[in-house]
Amino acid sequence: ETGVTQSPTHLIKTRGQQVTLRCSSQSGHNTVSWYQQALGQGPQFIFQYYREEENGRGNFPPRFSGLQFPNYSSELNVNALELDDSALYLCASSAPSGATDTQYFGPGTRLTVL
Amino acid sequence: SQKIEQNSEALNIQEGKTATLTCNYTNYSPAYLQWYRQDPGRGPVFLLLIRENEKEKRKERLKVTFDTTLKQSLFHITASQPADSATYLCALEGASGYSTLTFGKGTMLLVSP
């Protein structure tokens, strides 16, 4: 177990709705990254937060937004849900040490959009 | 555009044999390459990291090679066990100033007793 937790584990929404996913990072980690993993695909980078600021973003539209809190936990918000947003959403925490950072993934939130 | 390719077909091997998984990439100059294991419905778990100036890295039964000329990494599991059955993901990280990973689709490994 990595110490990264995510909630909820499963979620079902309908098209057009909004969703908020939550992540608690591993103790001592100040960086959180979010990934989307569609069935049969590898995880795709959505964005990263470092010390409460967005620190990089992948090729996702603005309706994907996030927050990081002073305790380094994080939220991923998705507005105007589309069917293609159905996926496993993964949160990963890391503690930047200058060179490279091993990322510790949570178990994910399975989102189904109907 | 950047592309990472891993064997799309599942790899079936017998217990005790060596499994070899391949990761090829194009239009990318990664500073680091990482391998992760993912079990169904779970998040990826970090296994090994290799830097661009390293040719080989070992950890217990695992070995990774990295050839920046061929743009290829090979991941070996020796003396494979049924518990090694999982999907293995290759991930590249650039020297962009922040650590984000670009993943391949993964290769499923099935080790039969």
PDB file of C-alpha atoms in Angstrom:
ATOM      1  CA  GLU A   1       0.000   0.000   0.000  1.00  0.00           C
ATOM      2  CA  THR A   2       1.300   3.448  -0.948  1.00  0.00           C
ATOM      3  CA  GLY A   3      -0.497   5.578   1.619  1.00  0.00           C
ATOM      4  CA  VAL A   4      -2.306   7.512  -1.115  1.00  0.00           C
ATOM      5  CA  THR A   5      -6.061   7.330  -0.695  1.00  0.00           C
ATOM      6  CA  GLN A   6      -8.823   8.312  -3.088  1.00  0.00           C
ATOM      7  CA  SER A   7     -12.551   8.737  -2.689  1.00  0.00           C
ATOM      8  CA  PRO A   8     -15.009   7.638  -3.743  1.00  0.00           C
ATOM      9  CA  THR A   9     -13.973   4.252  -5.150  1.00  0.00           C
ATOM     10  CA  HIS A  10     -16.818   4.157  -7.662  1.00  0.00           C
ATOM     11  CA  LEU A  11     -19.145   6.806  -9.029  1.00  0.00           C
ATOM     12  CA  ILE A  12     -21.953   6.844 -11.567  1.00  0.00           C
ATOM     13  CA  LYS A  13     -23.040  10.133 -13.130  1.00  0.00           C
ATOM     14  CA  THR A  14     -25.104  11.201 -16.112  1.00  0.00           C
ATOM     15  CA  ARG A  15     -23.957  13.280 -19.045  1.00  0.00           C
ATOM     16  CA  GLY A  16     -23.828  17.008 -18.268  1.00  0.00           C
ATOM     17  CA  GLN A  17     -23.387  16.582 -14.525  1.00  0.00           C
ATOM     18  CA  GLN A  18     -20.390  17.681 -12.494  1.00  0.00           C
ATOM     19  CA  VAL A  19     -18.139  15.495 -10.332  1.00  0.00           C
ATOM     20  CA  THR A  20     -15.499  16.020  -7.642  1.00  0.00           C
ATOM     21  CA  LEU A  21     -12.897  13.381  -6.877  1.00  0.00           C
ATOM     22  CA  ARG A  22     -10.638  13.525  -3.838  1.00  0.00           C
ATOM     23  CA  CYS A  23      -7.105  12.425  -3.063  1.00  0.00           C
ATOM     24  CA  SER A  24      -4.999  12.367   0.092  1.00  0.00           C
ATOM     25  CA  SER A  25      -1.297  12.271  -0.648  1.00  0.00           C
ATOM     26  CA  GLN A  26       1.290  10.183   1.122  1.00  0.00           C
ATOM     27  CA  SER A  27       2.735  11.766   4.253  1.00  0.00           C
ATOM     28  CA  GLY A  28       5.601  14.130   3.396  1.00  0.00           C
ATOM     29  CA  HIS A  29       4.632  14.473  -0.274  1.00  0.00           C
ATOM     30  CA  ASN A  30       3.860  17.983  -1.539  1.00  0.00           C
ATOM     31  CA  THR A  31       3.148  17.171  -5.184  1.00  0.00           C
ATOM     32  CA  VAL A  32       0.001  15.557  -6.547  1.00  0.00           C
ATOM     33  CA  SER A  33      -0.594  14.497 -10.138  1.00  0.00           C
ATOM     34  CA  TRP A  34      -3.875  13.344 -11.660  1.00  0.00           C
ATOM     35  CA  TYR A  35      -4.193  10.825 -14.485  1.00  0.00           C
ATOM     36  CA  GLN A  36      -7.093   9.468 -16.511  1.00  0.00           C
ATOM     37  CA  GLN A  37      -6.950   5.814 -17.534  1.00  0.00           C
ATOM     38  CA  ALA A  38      -9.490   4.583 -20.076  1.00  0.00           C
ATOM     39  CA  LEU A  39     -10.083   0.858 -20.392  1.00  0.00           C
ATOM     40  CA  GLY A  40      -7.166  -0.886 -22.095  1.00  0.00           C
ATOM     41  CA  GLN A  41      -5.051   2.279 -22.159  1.00  0.00           C
ATOM     42  CA  GLY A  42      -2.193   3.613 -20.106  1.00  0.00           C
ATOM     43  CA  PRO A  43      -2.753   6.492 -17.681  1.00  0.00           C
ATOM     44  CA  GLN A  44      -2.852   9.949 -19.318  1.00  0.00           C
ATOM     45  CA  PHE A  45      -1.557  12.977 -17.448  1.00  0.00           C
ATOM     46  CA  ILE A  46      -4.232  15.563 -16.615  1.00  0.00           C
ATOM     47  CA  PHE A  47      -2.372  18.031 -14.385  1.00  0.00           C
ATOM     48  CA  GLN A  48      -0.042  18.373 -11.441  1.00  0.00           C
ATOM     49  CA  TYR A  49      -0.167  20.490  -8.299  1.00  0.00           C
ATOM     50  CA  TYR A  50       2.862  21.534  -6.286  1.00  0.00           C
ATOM     51  CA  ARG A  51       2.403  23.519  -3.086  1.00  0.00           C
ATOM     52  CA  GLU A  52      -1.170  24.491  -4.033  1.00  0.00           C
ATOM     53  CA  GLU A  53      -0.276  25.794  -7.504  1.00  0.00           C
ATOM     54  CA  GLU A  54      -0.890  24.078 -10.850  1.00  0.00           C
ATOM     55  CA  ASN A  55       2.547  23.005 -12.041  1.00  0.00           C
ATOM     56  CA  GLY A  56       1.824  21.516 -15.448  1.00  0.00           C
ATOM     57  CA  ARG A  57      -1.126  20.391 -17.511  1.00  0.00           C
ATOM     58  CA  GLY A  58      -1.735  17.701 -20.115  1.00  0.00           C
ATOM     59  CA  ASN A  59      -3.999  17.860 -23.127  1.00  0.00           C
ATOM     60  CA  PHE A  60      -7.316  18.118 -21.281  1.00  0.00           C
ATOM     61  CA  PRO A  61     -10.014  20.800 -21.717  1.00  0.00           C
ATOM     62  CA  PRO A  62     -10.649  23.516 -19.094  1.00  0.00           C
ATOM     63  CA  ARG A  63     -13.695  21.663 -17.760  1.00  0.00           C
ATOM     64  CA  PHE A  64     -11.111  19.520 -15.957  1.00  0.00           C
ATOM     65  CA  SER A  65      -9.926  21.600 -13.019  1.00  0.00           C
ATOM     66  CA  GLY A  66      -8.250  20.963  -9.710  1.00  0.00           C
ATOM     67  CA  LEU A  67      -7.239  22.231  -6.332  1.00  0.00           C
ATOM     68  CA  GLN A  68      -4.568  21.420  -3.816  1.00  0.00           C
ATOM     69  CA  PHE A  69      -5.044  22.255  -0.154  1.00  0.00           C
ATOM     70  CA  PRO A  70      -2.501  23.343   2.485  1.00  0.00           C
ATOM     71  CA  ASN A  71      -2.299  19.747   3.761  1.00  0.00           C
ATOM     72  CA  TYR A  72      -1.425  18.733   0.137  1.00  0.00           C
ATOM     73  CA  SER A  73      -4.618  16.778  -0.405  1.00  0.00           C
ATOM     74  CA  SER A  74      -6.220  17.475  -3.761  1.00  0.00           C
ATOM     75  CA  GLU A  75      -9.464  17.540  -5.707  1.00  0.00           C
ATOM     76  CA  LEU A  76     -10.195  16.913  -9.365  1.00  0.00           C
ATOM     77  CA  ASN A  77     -13.352  18.545 -10.689  1.00  0.00           C
ATOM     78  CA  VAL A  78     -14.927  17.692 -14.019  1.00  0.00           C
ATOM     79  CA  ASN A  79     -17.796  19.817 -15.342  1.00  0.00           C
ATOM     80  CA  ALA A  80     -20.272  19.024 -18.103  1.00  0.00           C
ATOM     81  CA  LEU A  81     -19.487  15.317 -18.039  1.00  0.00           C
ATOM     82  CA  GLU A  82     -19.305  13.489 -21.364  1.00  0.00           C
ATOM     83  CA  LEU A  83     -19.597   9.766 -22.042  1.00  0.00           C
ATOM     84  CA  ASP A  84     -15.872   9.633 -22.912  1.00  0.00           C
ATOM     85  CA  ASP A  85     -15.014  10.813 -19.404  1.00  0.00           C
ATOM     86  CA  SER A  86     -15.791   7.299 -18.168  1.00  0.00           C
ATOM     87  CA  ALA A  87     -12.459   6.026 -16.893  1.00  0.00           C
ATOM     88  CA  LEU A  88     -10.333   5.198 -13.869  1.00  0.00           C
ATOM     89  CA  TYR A  89      -9.013   8.442 -12.360  1.00  0.00           C
ATOM     90  CA  LEU A  90      -5.697   8.035 -10.617  1.00  0.00           C
ATOM     91  CA  CYS A  91      -3.994  10.334  -8.195  1.00  0.00           C
ATOM     92  CA  ALA A  92      -0.248  10.062  -7.582  1.00  0.00           C
ATOM     93  CA  SER A  93       1.819  11.831  -4.974  1.00  0.00           C
ATOM     94  CA  SER A  94       5.533  12.486  -4.966  1.00  0.00           C
ATOM     95  CA  ALA A  95       8.107  14.484  -3.046  1.00  0.00           C
ATOM     96  CA  PRO A  96      10.297  16.388  -5.514  1.00  0.00           C
ATOM     97  CA  SER A  97      13.944  15.920  -4.711  1.00  0.00           C
ATOM     98  CA  GLY A  98      15.445  17.749  -7.672  1.00  0.00           C
ATOM     99  CA  ALA A  99      16.282  14.838  -9.932  1.00  0.00           C
ATOM    100  CA  THR A 100      13.318  12.629 -10.502  1.00  0.00           C
ATOM    101  CA  ASP A 101      10.427  11.554  -8.430  1.00  0.00           C
ATOM    102  CA  THR A 102       8.905   8.161  -7.991  1.00  0.00           C
ATOM    103  CA  GLN A 103       5.160   8.589  -8.099  1.00  0.00           C
ATOM    104  CA  TYR A 104       2.995   6.717  -5.643  1.00  0.00           C
ATOM    105  CA  PHE A 105      -0.437   5.974  -6.999  1.00  0.00           C
ATOM    106  CA  GLY A 106      -3.700   5.626  -5.162  1.00  0.00           C
ATOM    107  CA  PRO A 107      -6.221   2.889  -5.961  1.00  0.00           C
ATOM    108  CA  GLY A 108      -8.203   5.169  -8.264  1.00  0.00           C
ATOM    109  CA  THR A 109     -11.814   6.246  -8.645  1.00  0.00           C
ATOM    110  CA  ARG A 110     -13.837   4.440 -11.282  1.00  0.00           C
ATOM    111  CA  LEU A 111     -16.165   6.997 -12.929  1.00  0.00           C
ATOM    112  CA  THR A 112     -18.994   5.837 -15.169  1.00  0.00           C
ATOM    113  CA  VAL A 113     -20.901   8.447 -17.190  1.00  0.00           C
ATOM    114  CA  LEU A 114     -24.276   7.325 -18.553  1.00  0.00           C
TER     115      LEU A 114
ATOM    116  CA  SER B   1       4.019  13.248 -32.074  1.00  0.00           C
ATOM    117  CA  GLN B   2       5.464  11.376 -29.096  1.00  0.00           C
ATOM    118  CA  LYS B   3       4.666   7.704 -29.138  1.00  0.00           C
ATOM    119  CA  ILE B   4       5.329   4.864 -26.693  1.00  0.00           C
ATOM    120  CA  GLU B   5       4.726   1.312 -27.870  1.00  0.00           C
ATOM    121  CA  GLN B   6       4.460  -1.801 -25.770  1.00  0.00           C
ATOM    122  CA  ASN B   7       3.523  -5.303 -26.931  1.00  0.00           C
ATOM    123  CA  SER B   8      -0.244  -5.124 -27.301  1.00  0.00           C
ATOM    124  CA  GLU B   9      -0.657  -8.897 -27.186  1.00  0.00           C
ATOM    125  CA  ALA B  10      -0.590 -10.597 -23.798  1.00  0.00           C
ATOM    126  CA  LEU B  11       2.593 -12.483 -23.033  1.00  0.00           C
ATOM    127  CA  ASN B  12       1.990 -16.044 -21.837  1.00  0.00           C
ATOM    128  CA  ILE B  13       4.885 -17.893 -20.234  1.00  0.00           C
ATOM    129  CA  GLN B  14       5.440 -20.851 -17.985  1.00  0.00           C
ATOM    130  CA  GLU B  15       6.447 -20.549 -14.355  1.00  0.00           C
ATOM    131  CA  GLY B  16      10.218 -20.471 -13.910  1.00  0.00           C
ATOM    132  CA  LYS B  17      10.945 -18.952 -17.318  1.00  0.00           C
ATOM    133  CA  THR B  18      12.195 -15.420 -17.973  1.00  0.00           C
ATOM    134  CA  ALA B  19       9.622 -12.909 -19.171  1.00  0.00           C
ATOM    135  CA  THR B  20      10.861 -10.117 -21.438  1.00  0.00           C
ATOM    136  CA  LEU B  21       8.684  -7.092 -22.127  1.00  0.00           C
ATOM    137  CA  THR B  22       9.524  -4.387 -24.652  1.00  0.00           C
ATOM    138  CA  CYS B  23       8.993  -0.632 -24.630  1.00  0.00           C
ATOM    139  CA  ASN B  24       9.807   1.388 -27.747  1.00  0.00           C
ATOM    140  CA  TYR B  25       9.419   5.139 -28.103  1.00  0.00           C
ATOM    141  CA  THR B  26       9.630   7.744 -30.849  1.00  0.00           C
ATOM    142  CA  ASN B  27       9.897  11.532 -30.972  1.00  0.00           C
ATOM    143  CA  TYR B  28      10.929  11.646 -27.345  1.00  0.00           C
ATOM    144  CA  SER B  29      14.160  12.232 -25.449  1.00  0.00           C
ATOM    145  CA  PRO B  30      13.380  10.941 -21.969  1.00  0.00           C
ATOM    146  CA  ALA B  31      15.651  11.728 -19.079  1.00  0.00           C
ATOM    147  CA  TYR B  32      14.277   8.744 -17.182  1.00  0.00           C
ATOM    148  CA  LEU B  33      12.275   5.647 -17.890  1.00  0.00           C
ATOM    149  CA  GLN B  34      10.186   3.889 -15.287  1.00  0.00           C
ATOM    150  CA  TRP B  35       8.386   0.559 -15.133  1.00  0.00           C
ATOM    151  CA  TYR B  36       5.194   0.046 -13.155  1.00  0.00           C
ATOM    152  CA  ARG B  37       3.050  -2.966 -12.380  1.00  0.00           C
ATOM    153  CA  GLN B  38      -0.740  -2.666 -12.417  1.00  0.00           C
ATOM    154  CA  ASP B  39      -3.205  -5.250 -11.173  1.00  0.00           C
ATOM    155  CA  PRO B  40      -6.850  -5.130 -12.371  1.00  0.00           C
ATOM    156  CA  GLY B  41      -8.790  -2.260 -10.797  1.00  0.00           C
ATOM    157  CA  ARG B  42      -5.737  -0.998  -8.878  1.00  0.00           C
ATOM    158  CA  GLY B  43      -3.325   1.885  -9.289  1.00  0.00           C
ATOM    159  CA  PRO B  44       0.121   1.349 -10.830  1.00  0.00           C
ATOM    160  CA  VAL B  45       2.929   0.346  -8.468  1.00  0.00           C
ATOM    161  CA  PHE B  46       6.470   1.600  -9.104  1.00  0.00           C
ATOM    162  CA  LEU B  47       9.062  -1.098  -9.838  1.00  0.00           C
ATOM    163  CA  LEU B  48      12.221   0.358 -11.327  1.00  0.00           C
ATOM    164  CA  LEU B  49      13.660   3.593 -12.703  1.00  0.00           C
ATOM    165  CA  ILE B  50      16.567   3.876 -15.126  1.00  0.00           C
ATOM    166  CA  ARG B  51      18.296   7.077 -16.188  1.00  0.00           C
ATOM    167  CA  GLU B  52      19.314   7.973 -19.738  1.00  0.00           C
ATOM    168  CA  ASN B  53      22.996   7.512 -18.905  1.00  0.00           C
ATOM    169  CA  GLU B  54      22.452   4.047 -17.416  1.00  0.00           C
ATOM    170  CA  LYS B  55      22.384   0.924 -19.541  1.00  0.00           C
ATOM    171  CA  GLU B  56      21.054  -1.575 -17.019  1.00  0.00           C
ATOM    172  CA  LYS B  57      19.408  -1.690 -13.602  1.00  0.00           C
ATOM    173  CA  ARG B  58      18.580  -4.683 -11.431  1.00  0.00           C
ATOM    174  CA  LYS B  59      16.353  -5.279  -8.444  1.00  0.00           C
ATOM    175  CA  GLU B  60      15.941  -8.823  -7.144  1.00  0.00           C
ATOM    176  CA  ARG B  61      14.407 -10.817 -10.054  1.00  0.00           C
ATOM    177  CA  LEU B  62      13.858  -7.710 -12.172  1.00  0.00           C
ATOM    178  CA  LYS B  63      16.208  -6.245 -14.766  1.00  0.00           C
ATOM    179  CA  VAL B  64      15.717  -3.206 -16.981  1.00  0.00           C
ATOM    180  CA  THR B  65      17.856  -2.127 -19.909  1.00  0.00           C
ATOM    181  CA  PHE B  66      17.710   1.248 -21.642  1.00  0.00           C
ATOM    182  CA  ASP B  67      19.121   1.869 -25.124  1.00  0.00           C
ATOM    183  CA  THR B  68      18.704   5.535 -26.084  1.00  0.00           C
ATOM    184  CA  THR B  69      20.122   4.858 -29.569  1.00  0.00           C
ATOM    185  CA  LEU B  70      17.519   2.200 -30.334  1.00  0.00           C
ATOM    186  CA  LYS B  71      14.955   4.141 -28.268  1.00  0.00           C
ATOM    187  CA  GLN B  72      14.051   0.966 -26.460  1.00  0.00           C
ATOM    188  CA  SER B  73      13.815  -0.480 -22.971  1.00  0.00           C
ATOM    189  CA  LEU B  74      13.574  -4.153 -22.115  1.00  0.00           C
ATOM    190  CA  PHE B  75      12.082  -5.355 -18.837  1.00  0.00           C
ATOM    191  CA  HIS B  76      12.988  -8.854 -17.657  1.00  0.00           C
ATOM    192  CA  ILE B  77      11.499 -10.943 -14.866  1.00  0.00           C
ATOM    193  CA  THR B  78      13.605 -14.014 -14.161  1.00  0.00           C
ATOM    194  CA  ALA B  79      12.263 -17.184 -12.511  1.00  0.00           C
ATOM    195  CA  SER B  80       8.727 -15.904 -13.123  1.00  0.00           C
ATOM    196  CA  GLN B  81       5.902 -16.895 -10.794  1.00  0.00           C
ATOM    197  CA  PRO B  82       2.107 -16.907 -11.218  1.00  0.00           C
ATOM    198  CA  ALA B  83       2.038 -13.956  -8.771  1.00  0.00           C
ATOM    199  CA  ASP B  84       3.922 -11.933 -11.395  1.00  0.00           C
ATOM    200  CA  SER B  85       0.824 -12.024 -13.614  1.00  0.00           C
ATOM    201  CA  ALA B  86      -0.235  -8.395 -14.127  1.00  0.00           C
ATOM    202  CA  THR B  87      -0.059  -5.560 -16.638  1.00  0.00           C
ATOM    203  CA  TYR B  88       3.343  -3.871 -16.861  1.00  0.00           C
ATOM    204  CA  LEU B  89       3.495  -0.226 -17.864  1.00  0.00           C
ATOM    205  CA  CYS B  90       6.450   1.635 -19.271  1.00  0.00           C
ATOM    206  CA  ALA B  91       6.559   5.364 -18.484  1.00  0.00           C
ATOM    207  CA  LEU B  92       8.850   8.090 -19.772  1.00  0.00           C
ATOM    208  CA  GLU B  93       9.755  11.235 -17.940  1.00  0.00           C
ATOM    209  CA  GLY B  94      11.389  14.231 -19.542  1.00  0.00           C
ATOM    210  CA  ALA B  95      13.695  16.756 -17.939  1.00  0.00           C
ATOM    211  CA  SER B  96      10.927  19.374 -17.972  1.00  0.00           C
ATOM    212  CA  GLY B  97      11.398  20.759 -14.494  1.00  0.00           C
ATOM    213  CA  TYR B  98       8.375  18.955 -13.153  1.00  0.00           C
ATOM    214  CA  SER B  99       7.846  15.253 -12.960  1.00  0.00           C
ATOM    215  CA  THR B 100       5.059  13.941 -15.132  1.00  0.00           C
ATOM    216  CA  LEU B 101       4.938  10.586 -16.761  1.00  0.00           C
ATOM    217  CA  THR B 102       3.908   9.584 -20.267  1.00  0.00           C
ATOM    218  CA  PHE B 103       2.721   5.981 -20.166  1.00  0.00           C
ATOM    219  CA  GLY B 104       2.510   3.246 -22.743  1.00  0.00           C
ATOM    220  CA  LYS B 105      -0.623   1.113 -22.938  1.00  0.00           C
ATOM    221  CA  GLY B 106       1.015  -1.697 -21.003  1.00  0.00           C
ATOM    222  CA  THR B 107       1.589  -5.376 -21.661  1.00  0.00           C
ATOM    223  CA  MET B 108      -0.330  -8.065 -19.822  1.00  0.00           C
ATOM    224  CA  LEU B 109       1.854 -10.881 -18.531  1.00  0.00           C
ATOM    225  CA  LEU B 110       0.298 -14.249 -17.700  1.00  0.00           C
ATOM    226  CA  VAL B 111       2.472 -16.785 -15.892  1.00  0.00           C
ATOM    227  CA  SER B 112       1.007 -20.263 -15.765  1.00  0.00           C
ATOM    228  CA  PRO B 113       1.991 -22.892 -13.177  1.00  0.00           C
TER     229      PRO B 113
END
